[in-house]
Coordinates of C-alpha atoms and ligand atoms in Angstrom, one line a residue:
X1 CA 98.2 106.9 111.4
X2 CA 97.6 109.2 114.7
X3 CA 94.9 111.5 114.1
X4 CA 96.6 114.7 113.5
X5 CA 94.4 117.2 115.0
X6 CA 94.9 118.8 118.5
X7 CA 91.8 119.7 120.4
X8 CA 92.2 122.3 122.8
X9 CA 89.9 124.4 125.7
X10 CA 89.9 127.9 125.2
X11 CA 88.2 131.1 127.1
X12 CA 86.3 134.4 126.6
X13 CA 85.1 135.0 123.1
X14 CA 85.2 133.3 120.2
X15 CA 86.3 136.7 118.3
X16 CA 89.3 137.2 120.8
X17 CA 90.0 133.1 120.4
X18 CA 90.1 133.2 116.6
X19 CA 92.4 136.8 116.6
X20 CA 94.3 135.1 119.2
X21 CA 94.6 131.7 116.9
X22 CA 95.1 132.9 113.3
X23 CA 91.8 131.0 112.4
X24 CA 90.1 130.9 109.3
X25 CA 87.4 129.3 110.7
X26 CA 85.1 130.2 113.5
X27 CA 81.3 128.4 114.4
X28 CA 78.5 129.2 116.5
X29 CA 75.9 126.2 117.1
X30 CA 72.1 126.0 115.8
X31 CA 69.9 124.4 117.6
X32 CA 67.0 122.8 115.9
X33 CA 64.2 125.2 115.6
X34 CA 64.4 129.0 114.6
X35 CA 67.1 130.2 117.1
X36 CA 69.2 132.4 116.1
X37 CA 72.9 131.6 118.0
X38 CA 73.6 135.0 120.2
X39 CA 76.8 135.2 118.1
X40 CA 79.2 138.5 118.7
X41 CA 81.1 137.3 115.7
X42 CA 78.3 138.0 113.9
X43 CA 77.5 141.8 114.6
X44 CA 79.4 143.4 111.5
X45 CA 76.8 141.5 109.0
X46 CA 74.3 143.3 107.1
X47 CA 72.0 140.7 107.6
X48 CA 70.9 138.7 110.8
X49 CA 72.0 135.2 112.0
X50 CA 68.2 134.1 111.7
X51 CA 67.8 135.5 107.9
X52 CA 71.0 133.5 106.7
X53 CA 69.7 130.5 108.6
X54 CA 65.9 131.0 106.8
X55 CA 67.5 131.9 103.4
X56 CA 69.3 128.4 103.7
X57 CA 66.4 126.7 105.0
X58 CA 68.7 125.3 107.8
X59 CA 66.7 123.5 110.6
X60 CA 69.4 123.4 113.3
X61 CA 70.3 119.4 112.3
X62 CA 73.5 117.8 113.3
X63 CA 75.1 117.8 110.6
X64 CA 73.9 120.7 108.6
X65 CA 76.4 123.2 108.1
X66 CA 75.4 126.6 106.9
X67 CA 78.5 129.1 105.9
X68 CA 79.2 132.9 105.3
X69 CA 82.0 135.5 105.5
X70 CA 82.6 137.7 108.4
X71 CA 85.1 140.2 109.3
X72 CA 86.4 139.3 112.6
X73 CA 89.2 141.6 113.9
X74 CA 92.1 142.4 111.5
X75 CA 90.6 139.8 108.8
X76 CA 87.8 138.2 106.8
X77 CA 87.0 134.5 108.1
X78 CA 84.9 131.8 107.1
X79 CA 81.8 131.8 109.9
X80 CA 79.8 128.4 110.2
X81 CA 76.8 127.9 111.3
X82 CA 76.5 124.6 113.1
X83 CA 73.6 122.3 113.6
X84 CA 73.7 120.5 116.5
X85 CA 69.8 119.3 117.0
X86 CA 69.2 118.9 121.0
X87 CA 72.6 118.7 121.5
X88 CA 72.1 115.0 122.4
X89 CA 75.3 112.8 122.3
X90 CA 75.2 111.6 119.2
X91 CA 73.8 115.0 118.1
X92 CA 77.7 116.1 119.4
X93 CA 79.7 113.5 117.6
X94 CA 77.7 114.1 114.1
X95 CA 77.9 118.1 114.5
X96 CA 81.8 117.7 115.9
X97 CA 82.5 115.2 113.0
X98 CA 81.3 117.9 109.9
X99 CA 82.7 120.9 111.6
X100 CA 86.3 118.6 111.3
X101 CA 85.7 117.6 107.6
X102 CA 84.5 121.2 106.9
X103 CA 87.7 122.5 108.7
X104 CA 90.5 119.8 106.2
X105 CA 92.8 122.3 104.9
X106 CA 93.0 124.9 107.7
X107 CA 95.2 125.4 110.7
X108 CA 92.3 126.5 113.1
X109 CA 89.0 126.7 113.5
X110 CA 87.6 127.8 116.6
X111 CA 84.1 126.3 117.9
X112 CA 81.2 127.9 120.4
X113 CA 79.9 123.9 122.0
X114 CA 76.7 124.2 123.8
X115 CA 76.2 122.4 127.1
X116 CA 76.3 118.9 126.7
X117 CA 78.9 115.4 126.0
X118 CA 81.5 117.6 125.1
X119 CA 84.0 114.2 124.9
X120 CA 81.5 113.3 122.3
X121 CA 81.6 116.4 120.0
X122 CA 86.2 115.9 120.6
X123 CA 85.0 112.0 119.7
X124 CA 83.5 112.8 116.4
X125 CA 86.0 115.8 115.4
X126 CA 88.8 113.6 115.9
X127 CA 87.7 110.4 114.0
X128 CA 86.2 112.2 111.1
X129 CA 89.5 113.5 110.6
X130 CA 91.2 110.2 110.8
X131 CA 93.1 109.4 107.7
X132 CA 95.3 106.4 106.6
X133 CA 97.5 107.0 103.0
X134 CA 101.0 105.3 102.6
X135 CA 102.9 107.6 100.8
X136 CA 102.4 111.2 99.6
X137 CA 99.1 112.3 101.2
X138 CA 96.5 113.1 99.0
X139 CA 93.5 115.7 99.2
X140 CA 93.2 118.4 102.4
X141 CA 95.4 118.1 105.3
X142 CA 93.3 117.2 108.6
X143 CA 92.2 120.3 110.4
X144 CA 95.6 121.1 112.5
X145 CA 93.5 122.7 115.4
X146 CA 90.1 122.9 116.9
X147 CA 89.8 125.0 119.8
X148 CA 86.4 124.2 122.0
X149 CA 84.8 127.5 123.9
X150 CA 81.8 126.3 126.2
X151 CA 80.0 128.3 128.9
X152 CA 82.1 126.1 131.5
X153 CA 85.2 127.1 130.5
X154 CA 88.8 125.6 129.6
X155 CA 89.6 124.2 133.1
X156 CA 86.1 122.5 133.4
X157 CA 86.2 120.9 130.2
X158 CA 89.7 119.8 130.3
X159 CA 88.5 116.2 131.4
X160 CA 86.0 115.7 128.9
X161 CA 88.2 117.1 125.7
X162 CA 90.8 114.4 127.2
X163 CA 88.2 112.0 127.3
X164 CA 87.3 112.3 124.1
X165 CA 90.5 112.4 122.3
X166 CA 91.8 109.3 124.7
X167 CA 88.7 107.2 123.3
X168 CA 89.2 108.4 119.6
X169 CA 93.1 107.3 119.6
X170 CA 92.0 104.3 120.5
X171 CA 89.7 103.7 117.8
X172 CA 92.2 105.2 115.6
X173 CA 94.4 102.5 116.7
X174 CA 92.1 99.8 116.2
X175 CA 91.2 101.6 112.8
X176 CA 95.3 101.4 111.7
X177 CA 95.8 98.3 112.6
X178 CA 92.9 96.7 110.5
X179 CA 93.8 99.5 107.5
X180 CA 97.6 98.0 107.6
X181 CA 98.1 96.3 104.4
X182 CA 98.7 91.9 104.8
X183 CA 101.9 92.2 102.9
X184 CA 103.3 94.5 105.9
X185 CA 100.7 92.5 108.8
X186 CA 101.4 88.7 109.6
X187 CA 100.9 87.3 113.1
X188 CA 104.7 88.3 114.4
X189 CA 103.6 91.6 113.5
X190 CA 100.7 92.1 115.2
X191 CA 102.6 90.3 118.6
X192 CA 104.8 93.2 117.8
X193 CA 102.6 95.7 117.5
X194 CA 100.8 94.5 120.9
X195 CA 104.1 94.6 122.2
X196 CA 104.4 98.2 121.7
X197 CA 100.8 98.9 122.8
X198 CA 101.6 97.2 126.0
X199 CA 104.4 98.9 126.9
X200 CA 102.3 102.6 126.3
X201 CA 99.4 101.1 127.8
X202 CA 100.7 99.7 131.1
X203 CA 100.0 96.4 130.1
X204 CA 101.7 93.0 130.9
X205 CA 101.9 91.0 127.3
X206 CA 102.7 87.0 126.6
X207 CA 103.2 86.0 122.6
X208 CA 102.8 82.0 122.5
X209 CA 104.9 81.4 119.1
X210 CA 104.4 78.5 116.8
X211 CA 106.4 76.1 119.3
X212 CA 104.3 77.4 122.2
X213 CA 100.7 76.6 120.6
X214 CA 102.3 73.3 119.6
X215 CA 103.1 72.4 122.9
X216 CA 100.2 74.2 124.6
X217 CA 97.6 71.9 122.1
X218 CA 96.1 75.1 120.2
X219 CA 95.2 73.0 117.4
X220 CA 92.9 75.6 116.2
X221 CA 95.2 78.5 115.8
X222 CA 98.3 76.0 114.1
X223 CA 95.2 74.1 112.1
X224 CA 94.2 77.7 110.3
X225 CA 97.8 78.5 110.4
X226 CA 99.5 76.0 108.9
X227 CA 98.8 76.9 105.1
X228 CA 100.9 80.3 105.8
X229 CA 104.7 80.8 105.8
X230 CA 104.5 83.0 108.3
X231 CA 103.5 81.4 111.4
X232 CA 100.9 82.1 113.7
X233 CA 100.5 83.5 117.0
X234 CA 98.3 83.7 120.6
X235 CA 98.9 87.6 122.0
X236 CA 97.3 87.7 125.8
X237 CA 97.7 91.1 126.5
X238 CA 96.9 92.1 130.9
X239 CA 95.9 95.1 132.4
X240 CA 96.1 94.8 136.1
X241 CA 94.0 98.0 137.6
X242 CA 95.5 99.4 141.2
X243 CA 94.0 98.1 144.1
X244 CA 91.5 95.1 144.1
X245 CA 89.6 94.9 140.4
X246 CA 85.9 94.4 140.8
X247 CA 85.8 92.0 138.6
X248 CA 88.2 89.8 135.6
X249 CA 86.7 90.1 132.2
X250 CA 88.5 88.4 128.9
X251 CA 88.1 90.2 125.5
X252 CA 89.1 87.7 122.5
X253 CA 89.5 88.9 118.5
X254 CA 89.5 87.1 115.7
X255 CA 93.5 88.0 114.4
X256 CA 93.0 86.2 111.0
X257 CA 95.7 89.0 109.4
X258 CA 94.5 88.1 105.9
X259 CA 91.6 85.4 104.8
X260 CA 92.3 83.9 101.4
X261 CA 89.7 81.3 102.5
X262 CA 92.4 78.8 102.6
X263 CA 92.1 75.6 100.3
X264 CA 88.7 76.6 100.1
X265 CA 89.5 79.5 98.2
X266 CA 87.6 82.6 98.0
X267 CA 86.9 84.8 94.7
X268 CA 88.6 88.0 94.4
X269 CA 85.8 90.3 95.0
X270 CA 85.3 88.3 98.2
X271 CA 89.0 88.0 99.4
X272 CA 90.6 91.9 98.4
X273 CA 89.1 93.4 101.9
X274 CA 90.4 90.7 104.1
X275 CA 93.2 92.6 105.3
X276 CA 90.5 94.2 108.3
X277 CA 89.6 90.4 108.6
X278 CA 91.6 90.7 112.1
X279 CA 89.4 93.9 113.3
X280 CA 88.1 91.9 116.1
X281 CA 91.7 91.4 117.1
X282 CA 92.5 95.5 115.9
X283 CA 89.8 96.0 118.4
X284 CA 91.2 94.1 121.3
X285 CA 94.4 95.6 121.7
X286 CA 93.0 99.0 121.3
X287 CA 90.8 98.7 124.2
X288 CA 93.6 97.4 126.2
X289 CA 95.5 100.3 125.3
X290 CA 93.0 102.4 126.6
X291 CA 92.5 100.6 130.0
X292 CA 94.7 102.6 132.1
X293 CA 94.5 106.4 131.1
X294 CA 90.6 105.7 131.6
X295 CA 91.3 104.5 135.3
X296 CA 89.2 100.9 134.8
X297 CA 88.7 99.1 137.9
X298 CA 88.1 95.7 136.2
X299 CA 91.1 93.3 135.7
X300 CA 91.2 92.6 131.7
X301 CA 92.9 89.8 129.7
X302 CA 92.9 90.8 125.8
X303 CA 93.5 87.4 123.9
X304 CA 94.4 88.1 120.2
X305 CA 94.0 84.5 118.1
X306 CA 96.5 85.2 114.8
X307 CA 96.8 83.4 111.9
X308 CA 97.2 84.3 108.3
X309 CA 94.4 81.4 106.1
X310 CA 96.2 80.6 102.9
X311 CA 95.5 77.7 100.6
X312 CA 99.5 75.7 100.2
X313 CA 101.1 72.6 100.5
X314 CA 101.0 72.5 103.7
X315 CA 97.0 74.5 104.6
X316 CA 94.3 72.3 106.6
X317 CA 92.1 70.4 103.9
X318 CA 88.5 69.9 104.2
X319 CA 87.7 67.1 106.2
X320 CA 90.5 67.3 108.5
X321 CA 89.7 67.2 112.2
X322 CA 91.3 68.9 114.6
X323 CA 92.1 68.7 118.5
X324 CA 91.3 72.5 119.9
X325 CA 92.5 73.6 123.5
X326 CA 91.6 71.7 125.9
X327 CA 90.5 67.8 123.7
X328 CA 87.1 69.0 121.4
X329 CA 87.9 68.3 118.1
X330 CA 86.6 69.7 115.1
X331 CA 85.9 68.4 111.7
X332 CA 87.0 71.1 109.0
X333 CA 84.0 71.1 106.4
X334 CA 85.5 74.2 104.9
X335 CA 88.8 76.1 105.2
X336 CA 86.7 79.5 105.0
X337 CA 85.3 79.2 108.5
X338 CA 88.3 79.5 110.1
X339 CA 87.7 82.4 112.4
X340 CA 85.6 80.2 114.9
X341 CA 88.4 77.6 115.0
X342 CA 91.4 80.4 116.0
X343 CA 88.6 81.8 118.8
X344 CA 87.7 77.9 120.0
X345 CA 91.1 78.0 121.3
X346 CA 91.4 81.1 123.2
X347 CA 87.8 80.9 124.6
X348 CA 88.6 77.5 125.7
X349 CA 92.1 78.6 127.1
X350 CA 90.2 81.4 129.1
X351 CA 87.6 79.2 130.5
X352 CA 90.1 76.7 131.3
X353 CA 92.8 78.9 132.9
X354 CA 92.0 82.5 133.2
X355 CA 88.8 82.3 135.5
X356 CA 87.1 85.1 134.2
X357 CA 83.5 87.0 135.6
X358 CA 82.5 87.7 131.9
X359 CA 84.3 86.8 128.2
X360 CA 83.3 88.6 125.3
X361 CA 84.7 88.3 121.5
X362 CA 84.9 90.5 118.5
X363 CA 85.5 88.8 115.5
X364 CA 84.6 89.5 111.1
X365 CA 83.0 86.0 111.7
X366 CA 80.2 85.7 109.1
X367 CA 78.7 87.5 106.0
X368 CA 75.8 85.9 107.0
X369 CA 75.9 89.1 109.8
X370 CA 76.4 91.7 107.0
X371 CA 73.6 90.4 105.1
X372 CA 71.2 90.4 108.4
X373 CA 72.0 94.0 109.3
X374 CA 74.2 95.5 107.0
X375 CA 77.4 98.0 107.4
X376 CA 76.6 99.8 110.9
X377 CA 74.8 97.4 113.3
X378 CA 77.0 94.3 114.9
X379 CA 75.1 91.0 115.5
X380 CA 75.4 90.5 119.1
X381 CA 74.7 87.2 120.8
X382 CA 75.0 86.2 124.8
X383 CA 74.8 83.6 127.2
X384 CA 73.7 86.2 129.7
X385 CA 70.9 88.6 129.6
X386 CA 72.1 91.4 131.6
X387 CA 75.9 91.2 129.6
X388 CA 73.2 90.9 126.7
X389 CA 71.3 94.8 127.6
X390 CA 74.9 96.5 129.1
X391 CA 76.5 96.2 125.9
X392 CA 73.7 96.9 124.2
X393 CA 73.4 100.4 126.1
X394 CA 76.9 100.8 126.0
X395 CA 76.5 100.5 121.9
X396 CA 73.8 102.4 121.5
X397 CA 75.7 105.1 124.1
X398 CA 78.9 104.8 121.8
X399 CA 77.2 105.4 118.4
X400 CA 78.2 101.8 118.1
X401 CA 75.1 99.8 117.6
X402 CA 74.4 95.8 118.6
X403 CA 71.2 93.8 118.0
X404 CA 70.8 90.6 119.5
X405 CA 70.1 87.9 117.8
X406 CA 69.5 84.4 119.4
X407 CA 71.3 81.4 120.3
X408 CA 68.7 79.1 118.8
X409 CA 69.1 75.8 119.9
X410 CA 67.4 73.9 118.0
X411 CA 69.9 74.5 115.2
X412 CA 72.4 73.0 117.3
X413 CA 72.0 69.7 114.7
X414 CA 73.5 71.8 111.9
X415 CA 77.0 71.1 113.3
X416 CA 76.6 68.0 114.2
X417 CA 79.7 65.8 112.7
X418 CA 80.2 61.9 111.8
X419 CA 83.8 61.9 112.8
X420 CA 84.0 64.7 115.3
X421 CA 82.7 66.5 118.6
X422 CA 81.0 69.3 116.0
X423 CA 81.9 70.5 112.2
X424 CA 82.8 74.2 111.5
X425 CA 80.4 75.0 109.3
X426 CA 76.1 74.8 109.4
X427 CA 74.6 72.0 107.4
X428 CA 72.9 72.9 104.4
X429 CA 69.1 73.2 105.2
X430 CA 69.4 75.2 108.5
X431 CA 70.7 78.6 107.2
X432 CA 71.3 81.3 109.9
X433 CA 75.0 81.6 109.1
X434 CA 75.8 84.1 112.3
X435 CA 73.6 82.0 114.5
X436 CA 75.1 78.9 113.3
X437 CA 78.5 80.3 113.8
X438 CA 78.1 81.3 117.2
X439 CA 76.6 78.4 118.2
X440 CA 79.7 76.9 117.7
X441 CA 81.9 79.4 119.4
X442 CA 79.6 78.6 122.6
X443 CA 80.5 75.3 122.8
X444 CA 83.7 76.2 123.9
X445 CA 83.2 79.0 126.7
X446 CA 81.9 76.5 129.3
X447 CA 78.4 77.7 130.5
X448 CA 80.3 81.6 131.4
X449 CA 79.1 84.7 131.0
X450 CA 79.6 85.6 127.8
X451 CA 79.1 87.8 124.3
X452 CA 80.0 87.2 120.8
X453 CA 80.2 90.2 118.6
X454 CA 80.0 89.3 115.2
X455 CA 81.2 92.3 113.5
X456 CA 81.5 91.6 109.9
X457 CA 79.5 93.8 108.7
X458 CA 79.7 97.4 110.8
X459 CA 84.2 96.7 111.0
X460 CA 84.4 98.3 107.0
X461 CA 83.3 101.4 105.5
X462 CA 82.6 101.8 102.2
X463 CA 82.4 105.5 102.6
X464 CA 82.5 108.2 104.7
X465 CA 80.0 109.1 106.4
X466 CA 79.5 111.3 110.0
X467 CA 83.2 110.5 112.4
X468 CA 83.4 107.1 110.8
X469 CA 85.9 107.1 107.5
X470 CA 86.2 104.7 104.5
X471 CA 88.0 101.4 105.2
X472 CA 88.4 100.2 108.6
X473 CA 85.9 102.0 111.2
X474 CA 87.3 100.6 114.8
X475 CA 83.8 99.5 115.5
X476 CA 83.7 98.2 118.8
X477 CA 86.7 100.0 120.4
X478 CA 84.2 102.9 121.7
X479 CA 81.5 100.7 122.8
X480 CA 83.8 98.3 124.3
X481 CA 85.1 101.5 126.4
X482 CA 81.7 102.4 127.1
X483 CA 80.5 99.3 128.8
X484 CA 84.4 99.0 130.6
X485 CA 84.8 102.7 131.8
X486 CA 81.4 104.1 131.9
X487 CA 81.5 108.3 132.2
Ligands
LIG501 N1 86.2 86.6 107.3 C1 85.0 86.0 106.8 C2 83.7 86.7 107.1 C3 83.5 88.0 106.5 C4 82.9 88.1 105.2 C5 83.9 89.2 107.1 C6 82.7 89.4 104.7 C7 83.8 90.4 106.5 C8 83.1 90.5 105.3 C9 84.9 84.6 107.4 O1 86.1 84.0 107.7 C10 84.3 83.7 106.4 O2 84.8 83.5 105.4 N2 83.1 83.2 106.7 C11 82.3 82.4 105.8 C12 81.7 81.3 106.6 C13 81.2 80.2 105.7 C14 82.3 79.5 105.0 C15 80.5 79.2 106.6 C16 81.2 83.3 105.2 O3 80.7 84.1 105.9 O4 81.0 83.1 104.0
LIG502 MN1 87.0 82.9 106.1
LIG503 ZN1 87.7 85.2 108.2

């Protein structure tokens, strides 16, 4: 659901601001060591800044929130102190993100930034007060307003507040999209829902429907769909910058809109979060959307591979082989690896006919990558060595960490098939699920330029925790934007 809080520049003081606002709330920043913020809101207290500060312990960390009552014109408000560490980036997005949680409930809460990525303190305020409920909401309502009061001013920081809030719908977006229950989200959905973004976004969109795959020869994407009444799809979304784009790059996600596993069925514990299971997808069109209003120079295809995996009558079997875009066939060693026979498609398609500089995919490929890093780090892999360190920077950047792990060849036998060009799933005796797995998915991208984000494990929250909320996180929208619209 759109993130319901409004961001806005303000001037002057942060007493006048909060008079001027109704606010309940008001904050001044710590910094990390025994500073004392030179607060005016402050100067009815009978105590100083610094003795509330040492009372609490408080070191200045992001984070760290330290609150007492204050008499600020015609009424008592709540007065937070803020950490904010260096005031580093991420130092921003962590302190925006708890003065937001803090602020649930209230109409306004008015906030003295220091110098520094203001977009990223906006960033972190908005997604922390990201929420997703169908029906009645539950629990505080988000924070309705934060005004922002810097030493620049409104007018200077104008760009960076929009900035911010541009990159946070987007990841908002992505987050909805994934969070939409699998009852409501099959492929025509999705196509829909791209069709919407597309027409917000700028963007030029082309839905390839069950007959158009069949005659097309995406076996891949009608193999994994076949088990499913509801049919699945190929959404190539296109945003053509103004004048000549630097360069072409093709995103791809994994749009499996719900993963039973297919005939080769997963348990219940397994299969009840596979609703996010097209995050990588979620993740596409949300860049896309964002293409535009960030003024990217770079032509971008988004390619969105959906199918729904169910075991029936009429699902792939083990054993099966299939003919994928373009003539490689696969042999289907289990109906469970289906995400890197929808992507074989569309990474072949965009080698084949989209000429791209660079192709990069985002997909929940593996729990192999969960179990290697766990719930915030993606498993990147790449073809290319400087596409390897830019994302990598533009992760890191983004609060969005990747670590590389390699393409090693010499499991390359673990795919190896009797029947077929390769099998979709590594042999026992090799391990190495998410290496295994993209080893696979580069077979298909022609010797390109090109990145695999496997991100299983960092795409789901289990809880809150800083800007990112419970369910699905949008992980890779922000870094994504990073690496394609750079400050
Ligand atoms: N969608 C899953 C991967 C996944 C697991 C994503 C957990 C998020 C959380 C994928 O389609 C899958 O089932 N992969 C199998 C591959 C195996 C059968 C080779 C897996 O990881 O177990
Ligand atoms: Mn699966
Ligand atoms: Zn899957």
């Amino acid at each position: 659901m759109p993130i319901e809080t409004r961001v806005r520049g303000a001037g002057g003081t942060v007493s006048r601001t909060a008079a001027d606002l109704g606010a309940e709330v008001v904050a001044v920043p710590v910094r990390s060591g025994p500073v004392a913020p030179a607060a005016e809101v402050a100067s009815g207290l009978p105590f100083t800044l610094d003795e509330l500060l040492d009372l609490h312990r408080a070191k200045g960390e992001p984070g760290e929130i330290t609150a007492t009552q204050v008499r600020v014109g015609d009424r008592v408000r709540e007065l937070l102190l803020y950490g904010v560490g260096d005031a580093e980036p991420a130092d921003l997005r962590k302190a925006g993100a708890a003065l937001a949680r803090r602020g649930r409930g209230r109409t306004a809460l008015v906030a003295g930034v220091p110098a520094g990525d203001l977009a990223a303190f906006v960033e972190g305020a908005l997604l922390a007060s990201y929420t997703f409920k169908i029906g009645s909401p539950s629990g505080k309502q988000p924070l309705a307003t934060l005004a922002v009061l810097t030493e620049a001013g409104p007018e200077a920081d104008a760009p960076a507040i929009e900035r911010g809030t541009a990159r946070a719908a987007a990841a908002a977006l992505a987050r909805d999209l994934a969070n939409t229950p699998s009852g409501e989200k099959d492929p025509a959905w999705l196509a829909a829902e791209a069709r919407r973004i597309a027409e917000g976004g700028g963007l030029t969109v082309r839905v390839r429907d069950e007959r158009d795959l069949a005659d097309g020869g995406f076996g891949g994407i009608l193999a994994v769909g076949a088990g499913s009444a509801r049919p699945p799809r190929l959404i190539e979304v296109s945003h053509i910058p103004d004048g000549t784009p630097d360069r072409h790059v093709v995103l791809v996600g994994k749009g499996i809109t719900f993963d039973t596993g297919g005939l080769s069925l997963k348990p219940n514990e397994g299969m009840k979060t596979m609703k996010t299971d097209m995050a990588g997808g979620g993740v596409v069109l949300a860049v896309m959307s964002a293409l535009r209003g960030l003024g990217v120079r770079a032509r971008v295809t988004g390619l969105v591979a959906a199918a729904e995996n169910m075991p029936s009558g009429s699902a792939m079997r083990p054993g099966d082989v299939i003919a994928h875009y373009g003539g490689t066939t696969s042999e289907v060693l289990n109906t469970d690896a289906e995400g890197r026979l929808v992507l074989a498609d569309a990474l072949a398609y965009a080698d084949a006919e989209l000429d791209p500089d660079v192709i990069v995919d985002v997909a929940t490929l593996t729990g192999a990558a969960k179990v290697a890093l766990g719930l915030r780090h993606g498993a990147l892999f790449a073809t290319d060595d400087a596409l390897a360190a830019a994302l990598t920077e533009a992760g890191a950047r983004a609060g969005e960490p990747l670590w590389r792990l390699p393409l090693v060849d010499d499991y390359r036998p673990a795919l190896d098939s009797d029947v077929a060009d390769i099998n979709n799933i590594g042999r026992g005796g090799y391990g190495a699920g998410s290496i295994t797995a993209a080893l696979f998915l580069r077979e298909f991208v022609g010797g390109r330029s090109w990145a695999h984000l496997d991100i299983a494990g960092p795409g789901r929250a289990t809880s809150d925790d800083a800007e990112i909320t419970r369910g699905a996180t949008g992980y890779g929208t922000r870094l994504l934007l990073d690496w394609l619209a750079p400050a």
